[in-house]
CSV table of C-alpha atoms in Angstrom, one decimal:
chain,number,residue,atom,x,y,z
A,138,UNK,CA,11.7,20.4,3.1
A,139,UNK,CA,8.0,20.1,2.2
A,140,UNK,CA,6.1,20.2,5.0
A,141,UNK,CA,3.5,17.9,3.9
A,142,UNK,CA,3.9,14.7,2.7
A,143,UNK,CA,1.0,12.2,1.5
A,144,UNK,CA,0.9,8.5,0.9
A,145,UNK,CA,-1.1,6.6,-1.1
A,146,UNK,CA,-0.9,3.0,-1.2
A,147,UNK,CA,-2.2,-0.5,-2.2
A,148,UNK,CA,-3.3,-2.5,0.5
A,149,UNK,CA,-0.9,-4.7,2.3
A,150,UNK,CA,2.4,-3.0,0.7
A,151,UNK,CA,3.2,-1.1,3.6
A,152,UNK,CA,2.1,2.3,3.5
A,153,UNK,CA,1.0,2.9,7.0
A,154,UNK,CA,4.1,1.6,8.3
A,155,UNK,CA,6.1,3.7,6.0
A,156,UNK,CA,3.7,6.8,6.6
A,157,UNK,CA,4.4,6.4,10.6
A,158,UNK,CA,8.0,5.6,10.8
A,159,UNK,CA,8.6,8.4,8.2
A,160,UNK,CA,6.5,11.1,10.1
A,161,UNK,CA,8.1,9.6,13.6
A,162,UNK,CA,11.9,9.9,11.8
A,163,UNK,CA,10.9,13.7,10.6
A,164,UNK,CA,9.1,14.7,13.7
A,165,UNK,CA,6.0,15.1,11.7
A,166,UNK,CA,2.5,14.7,12.7
A,167,UNK,CA,1.1,11.4,11.4
A,168,UNK,CA,-2.6,11.4,10.4
A,169,UNK,CA,-4.5,8.4,9.0
A,170,UNK,CA,-7.2,6.8,11.1
A,171,UNK,CA,-7.0,9.9,13.4
A,172,UNK,CA,-8.8,11.4,10.5
A,173,UNK,CA,-11.9,9.2,11.2
A,174,UNK,CA,-11.6,9.8,14.8
A,175,UNK,CA,-11.9,13.4,14.2
A,176,UNK,CA,-15.0,13.2,12.0
A,177,UNK,CA,-16.5,11.2,14.8
A,178,UNK,CA,-16.0,13.8,17.4
A,179,UNK,CA,-17.3,16.8,15.1
A,180,UNK,CA,-20.6,14.3,14.5
A,181,UNK,CA,-21.2,12.5,17.0
A,182,UNK,CA,-21.1,9.4,14.5
A,183,UNK,CA,-19.5,6.5,15.7
A,184,UNK,CA,-16.0,5.9,14.5
A,185,UNK,CA,-17.1,2.3,13.1
A,186,UNK,CA,-19.8,4.0,11.1
A,187,UNK,CA,-17.8,6.3,9.4
A,188,UNK,CA,-15.4,3.8,8.4
A,189,UNK,CA,-18.1,1.6,7.2
A,190,UNK,CA,-19.7,4.6,5.3
A,191,UNK,CA,-16.4,5.7,3.8
A,192,UNK,CA,-15.3,1.9,2.7
A,193,UNK,CA,-18.8,2.0,0.6
A,194,UNK,CA,-17.3,2.5,-2.8
A,195,UNK,CA,-19.1,4.8,-4.9
A,196,UNK,CA,-21.8,3.0,-7.1
A,197,UNK,CA,-21.4,4.9,-9.7
A,198,UNK,CA,-18.4,5.2,-12.2
A,199,UNK,CA,-18.5,9.4,-12.9
A,200,UNK,CA,-16.5,11.7,-11.1
A,201,UNK,CA,-18.2,13.6,-8.4
A,202,UNK,CA,-18.5,16.7,-10.3
A,203,UNK,CA,-20.3,14.7,-13.1
A,204,UNK,CA,-22.3,12.6,-10.8
A,205,UNK,CA,-23.9,15.7,-8.7
A,206,UNK,CA,-24.8,17.3,-12.0
A,207,UNK,CA,-27.0,14.6,-13.1
A,208,UNK,CA,-28.2,14.2,-9.5
A,209,UNK,CA,-27.2,10.4,-9.9
A,210,UNK,CA,-26.0,10.3,-6.7
A,211,UNK,CA,-29.4,10.7,-5.1
A,212,UNK,CA,-29.4,7.9,-2.5
A,213,UNK,CA,-28.7,7.5,1.0
A,214,UNK,CA,-25.5,5.8,0.9
A,215,UNK,CA,-23.9,8.3,-1.6
A,216,UNK,CA,-25.1,11.0,0.1
A,217,UNK,CA,-23.6,10.2,3.4
A,218,UNK,CA,-20.4,9.4,1.7
A,219,UNK,CA,-20.2,12.5,-0.4
A,220,UNK,CA,-21.1,14.5,3.1
A,221,UNK,CA,-18.1,12.6,5.1
A,222,UNK,CA,-15.8,13.0,2.2
A,223,UNK,CA,-16.6,16.7,2.4
A,224,UNK,CA,-15.8,16.7,6.1
A,225,UNK,CA,-12.7,14.6,5.8
A,226,UNK,CA,-11.7,17.3,3.0
A,227,UNK,CA,-12.0,20.1,5.5
A,228,UNK,CA,-10.1,18.3,8.7
A,229,UNK,CA,-7.4,17.4,6.1
A,230,UNK,CA,-7.0,20.9,5.1
A,231,UNK,CA,-7.2,22.0,8.8
A,232,UNK,CA,-4.3,19.4,9.9
A,233,UNK,CA,-2.1,20.4,7.6
A,234,UNK,CA,-2.5,24.3,8.1
A,235,UNK,CA,-1.6,23.1,12.1
A,236,UNK,CA,2.0,21.5,11.6
A,237,UNK,CA,4.0,19.9,9.1
A,238,UNK,CA,2.6,16.2,8.7
A,239,UNK,CA,2.3,13.2,6.9
A,240,UNK,CA,-1.1,12.0,5.5
A,241,UNK,CA,-1.8,8.3,4.4
A,242,UNK,CA,-4.6,7.7,2.2
A,243,UNK,CA,-7.5,9.6,1.8
A,244,UNK,CA,-7.2,11.6,-1.5
A,245,UNK,CA,-4.6,13.8,0.3
A,246,UNK,CA,-2.5,14.4,-2.5
A,247,UNK,CA,-5.3,15.9,-4.1
A,248,UNK,CA,-7.4,17.8,-1.3
A,249,UNK,CA,-3.5,19.3,-0.6
A,250,UNK,CA,-2.7,19.7,-4.3
A,251,UNK,CA,-2.4,23.6,-3.5
A,252,UNK,CA,0.0,23.5,-1.3
A,253,UNK,CA,2.2,21.3,-3.2
A,254,UNK,CA,2.8,18.1,-1.0
A,255,UNK,CA,5.3,15.6,-1.7
A,256,UNK,CA,3.5,12.5,-2.6
A,257,UNK,CA,4.5,9.4,-2.4
A,258,UNK,CA,2.6,6.3,-3.7
A,259,UNK,CA,3.8,2.7,-2.5
A,260,UNK,CA,2.7,-0.5,-3.9
A,261,UNK,CA,3.8,-4.3,-4.0
A,262,UNK,CA,3.8,-7.7,-5.8
A,263,UNK,CA,0.8,-9.6,-4.9
A,264,UNK,CA,3.0,-12.2,-3.1
A,265,UNK,CA,4.5,-9.9,-0.7
A,266,UNK,CA,1.2,-8.1,0.0
A,267,UNK,CA,-0.3,-11.3,1.2
A,268,UNK,CA,3.1,-12.2,3.6
A,269,UNK,CA,2.4,-8.7,4.9
A,270,UNK,CA,-1.3,-9.7,5.6
A,271,UNK,CA,-0.5,-12.9,7.0
A,272,UNK,CA,1.7,-11.6,9.6
A,273,UNK,CA,-0.8,-9.5,11.0
A,274,UNK,CA,-3.7,-11.9,11.7
A,275,UNK,CA,-3.2,-14.9,14.3
A,276,UNK,CA,-2.6,-18.6,12.1
A,277,UNK,CA,-6.0,-19.5,13.4
A,278,UNK,CA,-7.7,-16.4,12.0
A,279,UNK,CA,-6.2,-16.6,8.4
A,280,UNK,CA,-7.9,-16.5,5.3
A,281,UNK,CA,-7.2,-19.3,2.4
A,282,UNK,CA,-4.5,-17.7,0.1
A,283,UNK,CA,-7.4,-17.6,-2.7
A,284,UNK,CA,-9.6,-15.7,-0.5
A,285,UNK,CA,-6.9,-13.3,0.8
A,286,UNK,CA,-5.9,-12.5,-2.7
A,287,UNK,CA,-9.4,-11.7,-3.6
A,288,UNK,CA,-10.0,-9.6,-0.4
A,289,UNK,CA,-7.1,-7.6,-1.4
A,290,UNK,CA,-8.0,-7.2,-5.0
A,291,UNK,CA,-11.5,-6.1,-3.8
A,292,UNK,CA,-10.0,-3.4,-1.1
A,293,UNK,CA,-7.8,-1.9,-3.7
A,294,UNK,CA,-10.6,-1.8,-5.9
A,295,UNK,CA,-12.7,0.1,-3.7
A,296,UNK,CA,-9.9,2.6,-2.9
A,297,UNK,CA,-9.3,3.0,-6.7
A,298,UNK,CA,-13.0,3.8,-7.2
A,299,UNK,CA,-13.3,6.0,-4.4
A,300,UNK,CA,-10.3,8.2,-5.4
A,301,UNK,CA,-11.2,8.3,-9.0
A,302,UNK,CA,-14.8,9.2,-7.9
A,303,UNK,CA,-13.4,12.4,-5.8
A,304,UNK,CA,-10.4,13.3,-7.4
A,305,UNK,CA,-11.2,12.6,-11.4
A,306,UNK,CA,-7.5,11.2,-11.6
A,307,UNK,CA,-6.3,7.6,-11.7
A,308,UNK,CA,-5.1,6.2,-8.3
A,309,UNK,CA,-1.6,4.9,-8.5
A,310,UNK,CA,-1.1,6.6,-11.9
A,311,UNK,CA,2.7,7.6,-11.4
A,312,UNK,CA,2.0,10.9,-13.0
A,313,UNK,CA,0.2,12.3,-9.7
A,314,UNK,CA,3.0,11.3,-7.6
A,315,UNK,CA,6.8,12.4,-7.0
A,316,UNK,CA,8.0,9.3,-6.1
A,317,UNK,CA,6.6,5.5,-6.8
A,318,UNK,CA,8.1,3.0,-4.5
A,319,UNK,CA,8.1,-0.8,-5.1
A,320,UNK,CA,8.1,-2.2,-1.8
A,321,UNK,CA,8.2,-6.1,-2.8
A,322,UNK,CA,11.9,-6.2,-1.6
A,323,UNK,CA,12.4,-3.3,0.7
A,324,UNK,CA,13.0,-3.6,4.5
A,325,UNK,CA,11.0,-0.3,5.6
A,326,UNK,CA,13.0,0.8,8.5
A,327,UNK,CA,15.9,1.0,6.4
A,328,UNK,CA,14.6,3.2,3.5
A,329,UNK,CA,13.2,5.4,6.0
A,330,UNK,CA,16.2,8.1,6.4
A,331,UNK,CA,16.8,7.7,2.4
A,332,UNK,CA,13.4,8.9,1.6
A,333,UNK,CA,13.4,11.7,4.1
A,334,UNK,CA,16.5,12.7,2.3
A,335,UNK,CA,14.9,12.5,-1.3
A,336,UNK,CA,12.1,15.0,0.3
A,337,UNK,CA,14.7,17.2,1.4
B,35,UNK,CA,24.5,-3.4,-3.7
B,36,UNK,CA,22.7,-4.6,-7.2
B,37,UNK,CA,25.6,-4.9,-9.9
B,38,UNK,CA,23.0,-4.4,-12.7
B,39,UNK,CA,20.8,-0.9,-12.9
B,40,UNK,CA,18.5,-0.4,-15.9
B,41,UNK,CA,17.0,3.3,-16.5
B,42,UNK,CA,14.0,3.4,-18.7
B,43,UNK,CA,13.1,7.0,-19.3
B,44,UNK,CA,10.4,9.4,-21.0
B,45,UNK,CA,12.1,11.9,-23.7
B,46,UNK,CA,13.3,14.9,-22.0
B,47,UNK,CA,13.2,13.7,-18.6
B,48,UNK,CA,16.5,13.3,-17.8
B,49,UNK,CA,17.2,9.3,-17.9
B,50,UNK,CA,20.9,9.5,-20.0
B,51,UNK,CA,21.9,12.1,-17.6
B,52,UNK,CA,20.7,10.3,-14.7
B,53,UNK,CA,22.2,7.1,-15.6
B,54,UNK,CA,25.4,8.2,-16.7
B,55,UNK,CA,25.9,10.3,-13.2
B,56,UNK,CA,24.7,7.1,-11.2
B,57,UNK,CA,27.3,4.9,-13.0
B,58,UNK,CA,30.2,7.9,-12.5
B,59,UNK,CA,29.1,7.7,-8.7
B,60,UNK,CA,28.8,3.8,-8.4
B,61,UNK,CA,32.0,3.6,-10.6
B,62,UNK,CA,30.0,1.4,-12.8
B,63,UNK,CA,30.1,0.9,-16.6
B,64,UNK,CA,27.4,3.2,-18.4
B,65,UNK,CA,25.8,1.6,-21.8
B,66,UNK,CA,23.3,3.6,-23.9
B,67,UNK,CA,24.6,4.4,-27.3
B,68,UNK,CA,27.5,2.4,-26.7
B,69,UNK,CA,25.6,-0.8,-27.4
B,70,UNK,CA,24.4,0.9,-30.9
B,71,UNK,CA,28.4,1.2,-31.5
B,72,UNK,CA,29.1,-2.4,-30.8
B,73,UNK,CA,26.5,-3.6,-32.7
B,74,UNK,CA,28.2,-1.6,-35.5
B,75,UNK,CA,31.4,-3.4,-34.8
B,76,UNK,CA,30.0,-6.9,-35.4
B,77,UNK,CA,27.6,-6.0,-38.5
B,78,UNK,CA,29.8,-3.4,-40.2
B,79,UNK,CA,26.8,-1.6,-40.3
B,80,UNK,CA,26.8,2.1,-39.7
B,81,UNK,CA,25.8,3.4,-36.3
B,82,UNK,CA,23.5,6.2,-37.9
B,83,UNK,CA,21.9,2.8,-40.4
B,84,UNK,CA,21.6,1.1,-36.9
B,85,UNK,CA,20.2,4.0,-34.9
B,86,UNK,CA,17.6,4.6,-37.9
B,87,UNK,CA,16.2,0.7,-38.2
B,88,UNK,CA,15.7,0.7,-33.9
B,89,UNK,CA,13.9,4.1,-34.0
B,90,UNK,CA,11.4,2.6,-36.7
B,91,UNK,CA,8.8,1.4,-34.6
B,92,UNK,CA,6.9,-1.6,-35.1
B,93,UNK,CA,4.3,-0.9,-37.5
B,94,UNK,CA,2.2,-3.6,-35.5
B,95,UNK,CA,0.5,-3.9,-32.1
B,96,UNK,CA,1.2,-7.5,-31.3
B,97,UNK,CA,4.1,-8.6,-29.3
B,98,UNK,CA,6.8,-10.3,-31.1
B,99,UNK,CA,5.7,-13.8,-30.3
B,100,UNK,CA,2.4,-13.3,-31.6
B,101,UNK,CA,3.6,-11.4,-35.1
B,102,UNK,CA,6.2,-14.0,-35.6
B,103,UNK,CA,3.7,-17.0,-35.3
B,104,UNK,CA,1.6,-15.3,-37.7
B,105,UNK,CA,4.2,-14.3,-40.0
B,106,UNK,CA,2.6,-10.8,-40.5
B,107,UNK,CA,6.3,-9.1,-39.4
B,108,UNK,CA,7.2,-10.5,-43.0
B,109,UNK,CA,8.8,-7.0,-44.3
B,110,UNK,CA,12.0,-5.8,-44.8
B,111,UNK,CA,12.0,-3.2,-41.9
B,112,UNK,CA,10.7,-5.4,-39.6
B,113,UNK,CA,12.8,-8.2,-40.0
B,114,UNK,CA,15.7,-5.8,-39.8
B,115,UNK,CA,14.5,-4.5,-36.7
B,116,UNK,CA,14.4,-8.0,-35.2
B,117,UNK,CA,17.6,-9.0,-36.3
B,118,UNK,CA,19.2,-5.9,-34.6
B,119,UNK,CA,17.1,-6.2,-31.4
B,120,UNK,CA,18.4,-9.7,-31.0
B,121,UNK,CA,21.9,-8.7,-31.6
B,122,UNK,CA,20.9,-5.7,-28.8
B,123,UNK,CA,20.0,-8.5,-26.4
B,124,UNK,CA,23.3,-10.5,-27.0
B,125,UNK,CA,25.1,-7.4,-26.4
B,126,UNK,CA,23.5,-6.7,-23.3
B,127,UNK,CA,23.7,-9.9,-21.6
B,128,UNK,CA,27.3,-10.2,-22.3
B,129,UNK,CA,27.8,-6.9,-20.8
B,130,UNK,CA,26.0,-7.1,-18.1
B,131,UNK,CA,28.0,-10.1,-17.7
B,132,UNK,CA,31.3,-8.3,-17.9
B,133,UNK,CA,30.9,-6.0,-15.0
B,134,UNK,CA,28.4,-4.1,-12.7
B,135,UNK,CA,26.7,-1.5,-15.0
B,136,UNK,CA,23.8,1.2,-15.4
B,137,UNK,CA,22.2,0.5,-18.9
B,138,UNK,CA,19.8,3.1,-20.5
B,139,UNK,CA,16.6,1.9,-22.6
B,140,UNK,CA,16.9,-0.8,-24.8
B,141,UNK,CA,14.6,-2.8,-22.7
B,142,UNK,CA,17.3,-3.9,-20.7
B,143,UNK,CA,15.1,-4.3,-17.7
B,144,UNK,CA,13.3,-7.0,-19.7
B,145,UNK,CA,16.4,-8.5,-21.1
B,146,UNK,CA,18.2,-8.7,-17.8
B,147,UNK,CA,15.1,-10.0,-15.7
B,148,UNK,CA,16.4,-13.3,-14.5
B,149,UNK,CA,19.4,-11.3,-13.4
B,150,UNK,CA,17.2,-9.2,-11.6
B,151,UNK,CA,18.6,-5.6,-11.8
B,152,UNK,CA,17.6,-2.5,-9.8
B,153,UNK,CA,14.9,-1.0,-12.2
B,154,UNK,CA,14.4,2.9,-12.3
B,155,UNK,CA,11.8,4.7,-14.5
B,156,UNK,CA,12.0,8.4,-14.8
B,157,UNK,CA,9.1,10.7,-16.3
B,158,UNK,CA,8.5,14.6,-16.0
B,159,UNK,CA,5.7,17.1,-16.7
B,160,UNK,CA,5.5,18.0,-20.5
B,161,UNK,CA,6.9,21.4,-19.4
B,162,UNK,CA,9.7,20.0,-17.4
B,163,UNK,CA,10.9,17.7,-20.7
B,164,UNK,CA,10.3,20.8,-22.9
B,165,UNK,CA,12.7,22.9,-21.0
B,166,UNK,CA,15.3,20.1,-21.0
B,167,UNK,CA,15.1,20.0,-24.7
B,168,UNK,CA,15.1,23.5,-25.4
B,169,UNK,CA,18.5,23.9,-23.3
B,170,UNK,CA,19.8,21.3,-25.6
B,171,UNK,CA,19.6,23.1,-28.9
B,172,UNK,CA,20.9,26.3,-30.1
B,173,UNK,CA,18.2,29.0,-30.1
B,174,UNK,CA,18.1,29.4,-33.7
B,175,UNK,CA,17.4,25.9,-34.4
B,176,UNK,CA,15.0,25.8,-31.7
B,177,UNK,CA,11.5,23.9,-32.9
B,178,UNK,CA,8.1,26.0,-31.9
B,179,UNK,CA,6.6,24.5,-29.1
B,180,UNK,CA,3.8,23.0,-30.4
B,181,UNK,CA,6.5,21.3,-32.6
B,182,UNK,CA,8.6,20.1,-30.0
B,183,UNK,CA,5.5,19.1,-27.8
B,184,UNK,CA,4.6,16.9,-31.1
B,185,UNK,CA,8.2,15.8,-31.2
B,186,UNK,CA,8.5,14.5,-27.7
B,187,UNK,CA,5.2,12.6,-27.9
B,188,UNK,CA,6.1,11.0,-30.8
B,189,UNK,CA,9.3,9.7,-29.3
B,190,UNK,CA,7.5,8.2,-26.5
B,191,UNK,CA,4.7,6.7,-28.5
B,192,UNK,CA,7.6,4.9,-30.6
B,193,UNK,CA,9.6,4.0,-27.4
B,194,UNK,CA,6.4,2.7,-26.0
B,195,UNK,CA,5.3,0.6,-29.0
B,196,UNK,CA,8.8,-0.6,-29.4
B,197,UNK,CA,9.0,-1.6,-25.7
B,198,UNK,CA,5.8,-3.5,-25.9
B,199,UNK,CA,6.4,-5.3,-28.9
B,200,UNK,CA,9.6,-7.2,-27.5
B,201,UNK,CA,8.5,-7.3,-24.0
B,202,UNK,CA,4.5,-8.1,-24.2
B,203,UNK,CA,4.7,-5.5,-21.0
B,204,UNK,CA,3.4,-1.8,-20.9
B,205,UNK,CA,6.5,0.6,-21.0
B,206,UNK,CA,6.4,2.9,-17.9
B,207,UNK,CA,4.2,0.7,-16.1
B,208,UNK,CA,5.2,1.1,-12.5
B,209,UNK,CA,4.5,-2.7,-11.7
B,210,UNK,CA,7.9,-3.7,-13.9
B,211,UNK,CA,10.2,-0.9,-11.9
B,212,UNK,CA,11.6,-1.0,-8.4
B,213,UNK,CA,11.5,3.0,-8.4
B,214,UNK,CA,9.4,5.3,-10.3
B,215,UNK,CA,11.0,9.1,-10.4
B,216,UNK,CA,9.1,12.0,-11.3
B,217,UNK,CA,11.9,14.6,-12.1
B,218,UNK,CA,10.1,17.3,-12.8
B,219,UNK,CA,11.2,19.4,-9.3
B,220,UNK,CA,14.4,17.1,-9.4
B,221,UNK,CA,18.4,18.5,-9.5
B,222,UNK,CA,19.5,15.3,-10.6
B,223,UNK,CA,23.0,16.2,-9.4
B,224,UNK,CA,21.5,16.0,-5.9
B,225,UNK,CA,19.5,12.7,-6.0
B,226,UNK,CA,22.5,10.6,-7.2
B,227,UNK,CA,23.7,9.5,-4.0
B,228,UNK,CA,20.4,9.0,-2.7
B,229,UNK,CA,19.2,6.9,-5.3
B,230,UNK,CA,23.0,5.1,-4.8
B,231,UNK,CA,21.6,4.3,-1.0
B,232,UNK,CA,18.3,3.4,-2.3
B,233,UNK,CA,19.7,0.8,-4.7
B,234,UNK,CA,22.1,-0.1,-1.6
């Protein structure tokens, strides 16, 4: 059984829930927002501030190696973003050394590539992602369908640019994963033991 | 349990073996080359000739709807290819009506889209695909590594163009499948019961 499992996920496709349930099923540690908390502890920055910086998508369309060589990353947000990425990378490597774990997002499949993790990517049709998002917000705070669709697309665009900037790989490209799962018609609870067998 | 399963596959990734074993495991009919044989029976053309025509990748880069509207498909091979595709389509639909089945390749995921099949796509790293190909030919008939790699790429390019021509979808794009499996480190025998559970 692989001791490190990474989960890449489109927004609203159920990646967090899948990761958490899989970790519980296997008795593995689960890391997602925990990584932000750890950065906060080490830097004395607030979790909100860190999250905010990380969510700024890189403003350039080159991978980090190119961006740095040409010094085009020379601005405050970009530098902060790169610093936090490096901190995050360090923490992910430490966590993966400590115990078997499931890590959601955060380019973990790339960061831990030398450890050969089992790499899952989950995605879903837009209607399914919207349904999932609507279930999570109170009705009176729900966005219009158009706005919700736009937000989901924007978040995925940010994730894609962030991933490509730091890994020089295409986000969600099946070649970078061992298993890609279309969550549209899937009951997460039911597939957890099956995914666990797959990994074994 | 879904009664129709389609398997798209890169050349050398083990899709045929996976499809056959899955069909045996589930007690489903298995269709791959059987479709060619059926066309041969109905048309009195030889199986070799049919296979040869089908393997001609469409010479234009438009989907069939566009190609036909502009009458740019007006040549012998293209017309033969389209006729055989239509025959193939008809047979696939008949077969899928007759009994639960696993169909490998032949745009079956698209042809049977109204029946909502469980759609698998399998792929693998080039080294793994080459290894599988070498295992299937006697050593004295084996191609050089360079030639083998070139052949695999060419066959996949043909498959991709054939699929895109007839479906107007991108071949291997994870959005068109329920499950995408990287076969690089997988033992086919062992994952069959797990895939069967997935489909259930």
